[in-house]
Short mmCIF file of C-alpha atoms and ligand atoms in Angstrom, two decimals:
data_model
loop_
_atom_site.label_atom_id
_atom_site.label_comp_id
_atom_site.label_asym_id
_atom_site.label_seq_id
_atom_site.Cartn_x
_atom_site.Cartn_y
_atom_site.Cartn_z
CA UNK A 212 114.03 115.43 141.88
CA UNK A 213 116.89 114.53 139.39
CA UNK A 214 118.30 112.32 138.37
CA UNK A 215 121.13 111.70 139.94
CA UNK A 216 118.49 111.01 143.01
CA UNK A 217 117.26 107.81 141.09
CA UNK A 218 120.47 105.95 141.81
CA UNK A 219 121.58 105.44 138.13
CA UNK A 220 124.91 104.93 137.26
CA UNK A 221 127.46 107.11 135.84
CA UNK A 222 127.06 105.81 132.19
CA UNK A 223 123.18 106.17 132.04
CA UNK A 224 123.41 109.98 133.41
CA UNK A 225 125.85 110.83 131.08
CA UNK A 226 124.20 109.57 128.02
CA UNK A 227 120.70 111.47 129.65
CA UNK A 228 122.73 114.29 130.13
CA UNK A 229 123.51 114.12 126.29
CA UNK A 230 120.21 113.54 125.10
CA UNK A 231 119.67 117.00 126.86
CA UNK A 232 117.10 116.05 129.92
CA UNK A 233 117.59 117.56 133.10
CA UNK A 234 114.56 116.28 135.23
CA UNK A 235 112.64 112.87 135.11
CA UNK A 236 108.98 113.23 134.34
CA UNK A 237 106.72 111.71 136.86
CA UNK A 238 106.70 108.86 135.77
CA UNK A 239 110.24 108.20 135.53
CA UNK A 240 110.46 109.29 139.25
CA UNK A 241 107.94 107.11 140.82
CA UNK A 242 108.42 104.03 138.16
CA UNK A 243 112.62 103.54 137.81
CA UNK A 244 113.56 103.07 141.83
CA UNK A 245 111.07 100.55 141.91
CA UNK A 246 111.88 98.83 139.09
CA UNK A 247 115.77 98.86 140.03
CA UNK A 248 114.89 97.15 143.38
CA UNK A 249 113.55 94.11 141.25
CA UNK A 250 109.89 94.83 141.55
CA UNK A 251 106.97 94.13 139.31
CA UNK A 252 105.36 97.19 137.93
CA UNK A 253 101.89 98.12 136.59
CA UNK A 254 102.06 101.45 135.26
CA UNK A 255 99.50 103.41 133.69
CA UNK A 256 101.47 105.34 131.18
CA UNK A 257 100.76 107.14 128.07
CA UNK A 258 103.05 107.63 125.12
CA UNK A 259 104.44 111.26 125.88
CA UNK A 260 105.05 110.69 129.99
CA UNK A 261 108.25 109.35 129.24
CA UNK A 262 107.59 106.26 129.48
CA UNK A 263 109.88 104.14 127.30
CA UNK A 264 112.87 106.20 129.32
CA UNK A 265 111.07 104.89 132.76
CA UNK A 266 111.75 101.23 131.94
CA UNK A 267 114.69 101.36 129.52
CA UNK A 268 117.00 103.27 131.80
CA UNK A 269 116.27 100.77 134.84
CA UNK A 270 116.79 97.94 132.73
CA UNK A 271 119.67 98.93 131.33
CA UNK A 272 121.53 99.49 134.50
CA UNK A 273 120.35 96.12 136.06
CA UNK A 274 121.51 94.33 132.87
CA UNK A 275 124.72 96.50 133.07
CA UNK A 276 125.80 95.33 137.02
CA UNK A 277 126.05 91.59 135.08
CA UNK A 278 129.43 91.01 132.60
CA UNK A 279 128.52 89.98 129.56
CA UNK A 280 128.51 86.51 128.82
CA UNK A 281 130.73 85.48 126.22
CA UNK A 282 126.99 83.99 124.06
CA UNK A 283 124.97 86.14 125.34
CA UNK A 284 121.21 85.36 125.85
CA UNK A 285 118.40 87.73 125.64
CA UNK A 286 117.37 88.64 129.13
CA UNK A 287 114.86 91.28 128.49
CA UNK A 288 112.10 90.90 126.20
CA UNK A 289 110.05 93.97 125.57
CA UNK A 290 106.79 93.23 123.74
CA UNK A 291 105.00 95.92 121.90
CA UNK A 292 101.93 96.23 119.37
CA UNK A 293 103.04 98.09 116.44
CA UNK A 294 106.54 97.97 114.60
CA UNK A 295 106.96 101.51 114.65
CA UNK A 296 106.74 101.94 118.23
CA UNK A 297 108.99 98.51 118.82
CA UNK A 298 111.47 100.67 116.40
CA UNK A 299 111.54 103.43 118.28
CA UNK A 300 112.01 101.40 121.79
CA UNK A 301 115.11 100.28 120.27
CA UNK A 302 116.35 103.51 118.81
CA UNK A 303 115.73 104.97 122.85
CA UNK A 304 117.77 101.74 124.12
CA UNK A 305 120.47 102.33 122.23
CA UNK A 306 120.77 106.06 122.79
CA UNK A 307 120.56 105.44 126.84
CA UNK A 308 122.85 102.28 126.39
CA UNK A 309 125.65 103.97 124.06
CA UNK A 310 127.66 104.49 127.13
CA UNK A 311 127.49 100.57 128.19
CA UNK A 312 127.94 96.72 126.53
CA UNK A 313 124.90 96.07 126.04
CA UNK A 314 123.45 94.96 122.99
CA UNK A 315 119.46 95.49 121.63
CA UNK A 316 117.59 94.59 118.41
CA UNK A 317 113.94 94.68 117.09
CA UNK A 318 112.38 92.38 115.28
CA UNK A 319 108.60 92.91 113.48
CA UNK A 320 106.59 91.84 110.70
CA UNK A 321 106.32 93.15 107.29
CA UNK A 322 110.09 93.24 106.08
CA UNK A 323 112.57 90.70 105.68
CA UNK A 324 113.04 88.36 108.59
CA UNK A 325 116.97 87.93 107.18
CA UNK A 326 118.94 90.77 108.86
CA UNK A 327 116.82 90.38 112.26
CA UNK A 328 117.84 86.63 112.50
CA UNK A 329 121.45 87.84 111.87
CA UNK A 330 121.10 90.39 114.38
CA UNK A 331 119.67 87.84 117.12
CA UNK A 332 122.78 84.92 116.11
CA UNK A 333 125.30 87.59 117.22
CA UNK A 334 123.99 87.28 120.78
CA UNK A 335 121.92 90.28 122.40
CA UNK A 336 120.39 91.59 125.72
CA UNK A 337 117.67 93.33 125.08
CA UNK A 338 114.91 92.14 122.30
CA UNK A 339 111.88 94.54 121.33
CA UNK A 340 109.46 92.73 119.68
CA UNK A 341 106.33 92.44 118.06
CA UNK A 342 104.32 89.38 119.30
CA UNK A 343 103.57 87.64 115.24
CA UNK A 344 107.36 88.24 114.24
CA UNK A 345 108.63 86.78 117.88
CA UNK A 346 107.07 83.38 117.94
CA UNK A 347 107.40 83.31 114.06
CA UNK A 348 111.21 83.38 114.42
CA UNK A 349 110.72 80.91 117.65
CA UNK A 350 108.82 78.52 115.50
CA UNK A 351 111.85 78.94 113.06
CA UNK A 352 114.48 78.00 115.92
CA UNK A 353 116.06 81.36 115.38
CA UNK A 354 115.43 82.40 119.29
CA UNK A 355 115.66 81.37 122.37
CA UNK A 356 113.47 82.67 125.44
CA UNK A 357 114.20 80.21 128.59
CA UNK A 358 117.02 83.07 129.68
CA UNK A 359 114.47 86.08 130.27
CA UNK A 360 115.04 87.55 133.90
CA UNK A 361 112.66 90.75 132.73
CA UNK A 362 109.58 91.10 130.30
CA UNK A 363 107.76 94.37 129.77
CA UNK A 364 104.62 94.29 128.23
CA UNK A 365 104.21 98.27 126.67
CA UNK A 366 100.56 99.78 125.68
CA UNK A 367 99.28 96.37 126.78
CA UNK A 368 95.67 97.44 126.06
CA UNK A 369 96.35 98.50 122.46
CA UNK A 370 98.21 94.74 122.49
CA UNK A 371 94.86 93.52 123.30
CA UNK A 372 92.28 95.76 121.19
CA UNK A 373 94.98 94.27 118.21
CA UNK A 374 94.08 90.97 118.88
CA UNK A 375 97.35 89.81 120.55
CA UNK A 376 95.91 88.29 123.45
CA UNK A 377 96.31 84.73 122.16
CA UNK A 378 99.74 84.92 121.16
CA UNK A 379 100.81 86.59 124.63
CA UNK A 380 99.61 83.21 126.75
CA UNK A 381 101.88 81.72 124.23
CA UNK A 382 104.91 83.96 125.03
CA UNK A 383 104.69 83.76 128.64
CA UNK A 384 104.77 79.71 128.05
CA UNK A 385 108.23 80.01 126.41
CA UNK A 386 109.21 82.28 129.30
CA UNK A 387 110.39 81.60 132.66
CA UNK A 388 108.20 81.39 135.55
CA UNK A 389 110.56 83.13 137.91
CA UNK A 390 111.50 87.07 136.29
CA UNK A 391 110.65 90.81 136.63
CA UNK A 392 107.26 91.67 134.95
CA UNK A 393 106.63 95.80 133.91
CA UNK A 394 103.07 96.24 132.07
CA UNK A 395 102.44 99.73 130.73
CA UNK A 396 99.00 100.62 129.56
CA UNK A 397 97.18 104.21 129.41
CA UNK A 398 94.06 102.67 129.94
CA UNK A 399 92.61 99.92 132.60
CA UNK A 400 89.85 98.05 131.47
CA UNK A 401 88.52 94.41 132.50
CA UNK A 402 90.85 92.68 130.34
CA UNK A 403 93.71 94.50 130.98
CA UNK A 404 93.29 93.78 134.48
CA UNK A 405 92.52 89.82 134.02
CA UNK A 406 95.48 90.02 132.05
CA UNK A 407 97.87 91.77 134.67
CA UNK A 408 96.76 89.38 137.54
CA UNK A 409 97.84 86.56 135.32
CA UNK A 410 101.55 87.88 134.61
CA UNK A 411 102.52 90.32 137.68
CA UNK A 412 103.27 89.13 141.10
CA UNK A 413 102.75 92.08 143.83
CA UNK A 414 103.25 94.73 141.88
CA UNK A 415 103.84 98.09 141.92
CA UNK A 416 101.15 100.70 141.12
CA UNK A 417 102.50 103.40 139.37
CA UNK A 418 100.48 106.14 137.53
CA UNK A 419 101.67 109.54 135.43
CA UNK A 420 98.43 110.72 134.73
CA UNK A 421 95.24 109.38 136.47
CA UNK A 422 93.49 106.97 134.65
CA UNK A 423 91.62 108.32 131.31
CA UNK A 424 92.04 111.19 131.76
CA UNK A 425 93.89 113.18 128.77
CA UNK A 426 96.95 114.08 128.88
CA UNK A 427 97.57 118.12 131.09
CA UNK A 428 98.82 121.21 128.71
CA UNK A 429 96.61 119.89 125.59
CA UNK A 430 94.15 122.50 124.57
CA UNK A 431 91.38 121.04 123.24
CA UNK A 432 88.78 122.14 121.03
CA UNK A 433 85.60 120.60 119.42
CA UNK A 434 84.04 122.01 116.72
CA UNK A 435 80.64 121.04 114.99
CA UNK A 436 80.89 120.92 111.56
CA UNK A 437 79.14 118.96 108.84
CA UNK A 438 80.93 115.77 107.20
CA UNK A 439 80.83 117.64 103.75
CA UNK A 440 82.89 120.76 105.45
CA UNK A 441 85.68 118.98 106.79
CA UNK A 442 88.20 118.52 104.15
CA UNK A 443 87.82 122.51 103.49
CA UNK A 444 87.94 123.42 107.56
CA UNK A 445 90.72 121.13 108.08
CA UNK A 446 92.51 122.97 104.94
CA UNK A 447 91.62 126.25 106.12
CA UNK A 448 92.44 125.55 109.64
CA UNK A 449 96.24 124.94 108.62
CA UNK A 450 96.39 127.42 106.57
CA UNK A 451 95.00 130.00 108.33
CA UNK A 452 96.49 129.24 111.58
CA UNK A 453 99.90 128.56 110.26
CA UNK A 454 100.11 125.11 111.57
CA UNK A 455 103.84 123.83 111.27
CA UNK A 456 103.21 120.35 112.15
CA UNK A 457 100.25 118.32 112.74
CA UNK A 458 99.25 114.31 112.84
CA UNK A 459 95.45 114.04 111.43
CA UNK A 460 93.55 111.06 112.96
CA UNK A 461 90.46 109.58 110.18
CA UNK A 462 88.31 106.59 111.33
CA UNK A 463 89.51 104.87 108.42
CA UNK A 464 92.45 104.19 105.89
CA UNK A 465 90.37 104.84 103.11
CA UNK A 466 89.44 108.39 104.14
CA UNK A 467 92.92 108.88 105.65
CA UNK A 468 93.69 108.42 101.79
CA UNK A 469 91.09 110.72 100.85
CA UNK A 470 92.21 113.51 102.72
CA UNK A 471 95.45 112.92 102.34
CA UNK A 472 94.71 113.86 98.37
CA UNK A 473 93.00 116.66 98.73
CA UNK A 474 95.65 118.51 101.53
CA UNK A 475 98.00 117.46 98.83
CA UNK A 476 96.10 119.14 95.66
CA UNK A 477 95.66 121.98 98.43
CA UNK A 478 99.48 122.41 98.23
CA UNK A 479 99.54 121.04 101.92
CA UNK A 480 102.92 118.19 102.03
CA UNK A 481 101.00 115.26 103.06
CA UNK A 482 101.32 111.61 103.90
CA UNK A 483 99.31 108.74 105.09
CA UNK A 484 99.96 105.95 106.94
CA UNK A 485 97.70 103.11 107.92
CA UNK A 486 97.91 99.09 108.07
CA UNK A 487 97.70 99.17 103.61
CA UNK A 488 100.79 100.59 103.38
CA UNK A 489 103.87 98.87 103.51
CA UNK A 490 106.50 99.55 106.28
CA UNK A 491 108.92 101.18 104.09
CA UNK A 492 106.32 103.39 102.96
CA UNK A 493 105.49 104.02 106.85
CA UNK A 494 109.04 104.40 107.90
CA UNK A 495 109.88 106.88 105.41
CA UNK A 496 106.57 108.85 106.26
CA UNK A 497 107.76 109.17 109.42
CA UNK A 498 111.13 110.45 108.75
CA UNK A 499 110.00 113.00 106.29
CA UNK A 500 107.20 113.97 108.98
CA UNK A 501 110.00 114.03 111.69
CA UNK A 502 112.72 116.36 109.77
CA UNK A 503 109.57 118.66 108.68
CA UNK A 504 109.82 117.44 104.69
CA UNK A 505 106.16 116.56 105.26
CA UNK A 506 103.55 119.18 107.53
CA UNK A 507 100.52 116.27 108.01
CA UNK A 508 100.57 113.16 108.40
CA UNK A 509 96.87 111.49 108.40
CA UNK A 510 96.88 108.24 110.37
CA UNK A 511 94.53 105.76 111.52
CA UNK A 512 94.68 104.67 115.15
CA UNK A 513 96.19 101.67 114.71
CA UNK A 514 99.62 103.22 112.46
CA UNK A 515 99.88 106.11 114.97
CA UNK A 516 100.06 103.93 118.25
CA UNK A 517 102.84 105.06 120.16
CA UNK A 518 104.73 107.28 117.48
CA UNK A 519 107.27 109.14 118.99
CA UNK A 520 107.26 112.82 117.64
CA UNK A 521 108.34 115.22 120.13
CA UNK A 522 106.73 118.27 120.46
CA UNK A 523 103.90 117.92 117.90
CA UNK A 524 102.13 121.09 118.46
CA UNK A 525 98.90 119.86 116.67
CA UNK A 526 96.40 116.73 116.69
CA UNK A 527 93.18 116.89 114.86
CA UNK A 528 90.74 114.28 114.69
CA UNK A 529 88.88 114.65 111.53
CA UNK A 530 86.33 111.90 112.79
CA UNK A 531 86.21 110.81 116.36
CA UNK A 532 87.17 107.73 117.35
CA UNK A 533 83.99 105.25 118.18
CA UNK A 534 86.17 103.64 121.20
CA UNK A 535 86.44 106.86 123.92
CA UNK A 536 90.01 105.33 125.03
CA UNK A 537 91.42 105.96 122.00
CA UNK A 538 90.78 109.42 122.16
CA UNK A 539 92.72 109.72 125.19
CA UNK A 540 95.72 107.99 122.84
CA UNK A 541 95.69 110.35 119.80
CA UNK A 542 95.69 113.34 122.09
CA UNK A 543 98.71 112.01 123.76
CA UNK A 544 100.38 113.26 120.95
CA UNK A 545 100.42 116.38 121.65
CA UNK A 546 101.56 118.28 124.92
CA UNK A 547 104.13 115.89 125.13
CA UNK A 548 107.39 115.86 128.06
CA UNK A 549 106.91 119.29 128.91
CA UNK A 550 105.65 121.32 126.33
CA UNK A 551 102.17 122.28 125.16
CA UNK A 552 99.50 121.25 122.57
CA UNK A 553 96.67 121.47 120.75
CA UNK A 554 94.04 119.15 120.29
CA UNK A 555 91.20 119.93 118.03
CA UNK A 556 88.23 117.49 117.26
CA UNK A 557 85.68 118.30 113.97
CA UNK A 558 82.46 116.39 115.03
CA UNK A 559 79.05 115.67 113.11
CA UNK A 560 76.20 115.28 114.20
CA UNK A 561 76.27 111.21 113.76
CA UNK A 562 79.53 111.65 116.03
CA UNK A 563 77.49 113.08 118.58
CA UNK A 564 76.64 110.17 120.88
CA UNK A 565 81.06 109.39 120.18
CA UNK A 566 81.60 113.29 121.77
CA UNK A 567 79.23 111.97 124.66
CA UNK A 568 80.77 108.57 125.09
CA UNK A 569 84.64 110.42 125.98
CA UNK A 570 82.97 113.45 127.78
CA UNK A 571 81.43 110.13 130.10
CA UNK A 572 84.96 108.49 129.95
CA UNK A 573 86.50 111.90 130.78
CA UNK A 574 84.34 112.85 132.86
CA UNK A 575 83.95 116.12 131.60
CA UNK A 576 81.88 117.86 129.20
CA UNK A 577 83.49 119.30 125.79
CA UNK A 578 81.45 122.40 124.09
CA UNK A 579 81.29 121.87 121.10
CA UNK A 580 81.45 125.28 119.09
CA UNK A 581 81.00 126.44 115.66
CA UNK A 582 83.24 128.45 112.86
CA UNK A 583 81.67 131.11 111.02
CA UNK A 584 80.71 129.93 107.50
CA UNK A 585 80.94 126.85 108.65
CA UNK A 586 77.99 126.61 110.93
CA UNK A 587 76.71 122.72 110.67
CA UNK A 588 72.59 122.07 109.34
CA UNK A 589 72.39 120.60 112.94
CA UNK A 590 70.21 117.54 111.32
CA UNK A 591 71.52 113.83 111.28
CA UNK A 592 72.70 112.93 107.63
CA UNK A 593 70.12 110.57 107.45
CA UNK A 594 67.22 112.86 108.67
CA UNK A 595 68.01 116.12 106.45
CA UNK A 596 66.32 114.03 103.48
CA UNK A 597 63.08 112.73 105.69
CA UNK A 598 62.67 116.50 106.44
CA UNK A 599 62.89 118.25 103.25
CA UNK A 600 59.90 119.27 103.20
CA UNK A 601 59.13 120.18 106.51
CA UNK A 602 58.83 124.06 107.32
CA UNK A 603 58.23 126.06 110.04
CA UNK A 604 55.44 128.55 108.89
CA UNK A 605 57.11 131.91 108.10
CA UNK A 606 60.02 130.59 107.42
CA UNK A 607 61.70 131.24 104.44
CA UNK A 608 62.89 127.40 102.39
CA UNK A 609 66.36 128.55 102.45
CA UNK A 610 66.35 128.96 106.12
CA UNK A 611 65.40 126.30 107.33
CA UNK A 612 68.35 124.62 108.24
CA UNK A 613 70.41 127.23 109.50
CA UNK A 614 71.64 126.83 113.31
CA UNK A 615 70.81 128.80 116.56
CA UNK A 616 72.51 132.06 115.53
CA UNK A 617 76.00 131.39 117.32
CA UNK A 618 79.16 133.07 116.00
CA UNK A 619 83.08 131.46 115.92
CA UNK A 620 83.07 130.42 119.74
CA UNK A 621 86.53 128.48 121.02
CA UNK A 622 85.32 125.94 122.79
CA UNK A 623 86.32 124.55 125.98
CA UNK A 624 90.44 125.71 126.19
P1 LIG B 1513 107.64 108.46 125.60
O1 LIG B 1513 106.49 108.71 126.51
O2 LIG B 1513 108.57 107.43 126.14
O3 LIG B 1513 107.20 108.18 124.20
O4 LIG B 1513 108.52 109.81 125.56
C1 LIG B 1513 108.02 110.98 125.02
C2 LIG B 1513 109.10 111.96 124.62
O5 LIG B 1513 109.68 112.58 125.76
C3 LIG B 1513 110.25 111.35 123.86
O6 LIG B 1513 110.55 112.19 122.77
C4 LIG B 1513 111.39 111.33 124.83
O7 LIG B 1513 112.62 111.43 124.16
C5 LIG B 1513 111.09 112.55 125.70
N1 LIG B 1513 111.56 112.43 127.10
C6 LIG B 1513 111.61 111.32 127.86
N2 LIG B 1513 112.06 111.61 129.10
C7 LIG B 1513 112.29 112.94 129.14
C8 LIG B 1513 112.77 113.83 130.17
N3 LIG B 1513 113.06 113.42 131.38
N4 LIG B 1513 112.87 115.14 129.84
C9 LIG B 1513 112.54 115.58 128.60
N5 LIG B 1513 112.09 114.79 127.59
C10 LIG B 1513 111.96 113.48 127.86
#
């Protein structure tokens, strides 16, 4: 397939041409005729499929086959969770758009509402936008939605686990009833569904990788290790391994802080980003991480939502994630459009029943396996106290917490 075969026009191949892709993914194969013969859409999509080109590309050519109007009204609203992915939605429909008249802009929280209301009074086409920010600047009279002929709703569920449920029946009120509806999410719970039979008519099923299930060329590897270890594995890991590049999930922002310090005092170029730091501060993370000034960059799940680094050849999560779907997300940083990964998780024992809880969701089981020197007590934090005292007889005090002799063992590749 290529594509040429996907009936876009002359101006949107040329500009894929120049961004240097010569096949769609699958997703953009089964997801953009459908969407260019006016059809609703529900795809289940991960960041790294190729996604944001499945949509924008369609859209842009259907916008395209309609002159501009001399005001022009925003016909396509694209809502997304976080700001950075709404920024980089924008960046992609203005790279695939430089070859047409059609204008985009983003508007988000957390920076000055002044330039985006100047952007939306000089009339645009496309709006990305996060859900707070939109009907903010609505409330304000700065926007107008009664001329939307497409919305897309992109990582819907993470739109959901943020709380944005609420403000979405709000949206769709100041919508009209009669337009082209595209939902992207990588995972399909209860809600997600309730939610999609409320805003798609008929649609479209289109998947790129079966539901929850991660992501194809990511390696990944599980490794027991104690909490107390995993600064020092995590540092040695990079080190060792030469690791170029590498996005660090942590459970929280706190200890995304925390060992963000220490890969610093370690000499490793760090930077963390999670929902206490400003969006300047994220921004410019992300360009230093991009153009390799930085090597890690710790995130919680929230701040790392649908960043778009291409070919990040690591993700590690330092803790596991206690919701399995979101495991699925942070490895979907890696392996991305093509090109291989590795994911690698460092587990406790408290994370245990977590590990079981995505093997279930997986449907798969993970080994877990050790690193020599690094071989975890195998006892719960909170029971290695209870048990201080307890001994097998024979056995020497200092042994007693040493693990089933078991060597460095790569787990499950
Ligand atoms: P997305 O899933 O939209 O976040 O896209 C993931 C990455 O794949 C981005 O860096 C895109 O620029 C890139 N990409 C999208 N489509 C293609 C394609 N057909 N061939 C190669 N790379 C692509």
């Amino acid at each position: 397939m290529s594509f040429q075969n996907l009936g876009l026009s002359d101006a949107l191949l040329k500009a894929i041409s120049e961004k240097g892709y010569t096949t769609p993914s699958p997703i953009q194969t089964k997801a953009i005729p459908e969407i260019l013969q006016g059809k609703d859409v529900l795809a289940s999509a991960q960041t790294g499929t190729g996604k944001t080109a499945g949509f924008i590309l369609p859209i842009l050519q259907i916008l395209s086959q309609n002159p501009p109007q001399k005001k022009r009204a925003i016909k396509t609203l694209v809502l997304t969770p976080t700001r950075e992915l709404a920024a980089q939605i924008e960046e992609n429909a203005k790279e695939y758009g430089k070859h047409l008249d059609i204008r985009s802009t983003v508007i988000f929280g957390g920076v000055n509402q002044n330039p985006q209301i100047r952007a939306l009074r000089n009339g645009i086409d496309i709006l990305i936008a996060t859900p707070g920010r939109l009907l903010d600047l609505h409330n304000q009279g700065e926007l107008s939605l009664k001329q939307i002929s497409i919305l897309v709703l992109d990582e819907a569920d993470r739109m959901l686990d943020m709380g944005f449920a609420r403000d979405i029946k709000r949206i769709m009120d100041l919508i009209p009833a009669k337009r082209q509806n595209l939902l992207f999410s990588a995972t399909f719970s209860k809600e997600i569904k309730e939610l999609a039979n409320g805003i798609l008519s008929n649609p479209v099923m289109v998947e790129a990788t079966p539901e929850n299930t991660t992501a194809e060329k990511v390696n990944q590897t599980v490794y027991r290790v104690d909490k107390g270890l995993k600064t020092a594995v995590t540092i040695k890991m990079i080190q060792d391994e030469n690791w170029t590049q590498a996005l660090i999930f942590t459970r929280t922002k706190h200890g995304a802080n925390k060992l963000c310090e220490k890969l610093e005092k370690a000499g490793i170029k760090s930077s963390a980003i999670h929902g206490n730091k400003s969006q300047n501060h994220r921004t410019k993370s992300l360009e230093d991480f991009k153009c390799g000034k930085i090597k890690i960059l710790v995130a919680t799940d929230i701040a790392a939502r649908g960043l778009d680094i291409p070919l990040l050849p690591h993700v590690m999560n330092f803790e596991l994630p206690n919701v399995p779907e979101d495991y699925v997300h942070r490895i979907g940083r890696t392996g991305r459009a093509g090109a291989s990964g590795e994911a690698v998780s460092l587990v406790d024992i408290d994370e245990m029943p977590y590990l079981r809880g995505i093997e279930k969701l997986l449907g798969e089981s993970m080994n877990a396996g050790v690193i020599t020197g690094f071989e975890p007590t195998n006892e719960p934090t909170k029971n290695i106290e209870k048990k201080k005292n307890f001994r097998r007889p024979g056995q020497h005090a200092n042994d007693r917490r040493k693990p089933a002799a078991k060597t460095f063992n790569k787990a499950k590749r």
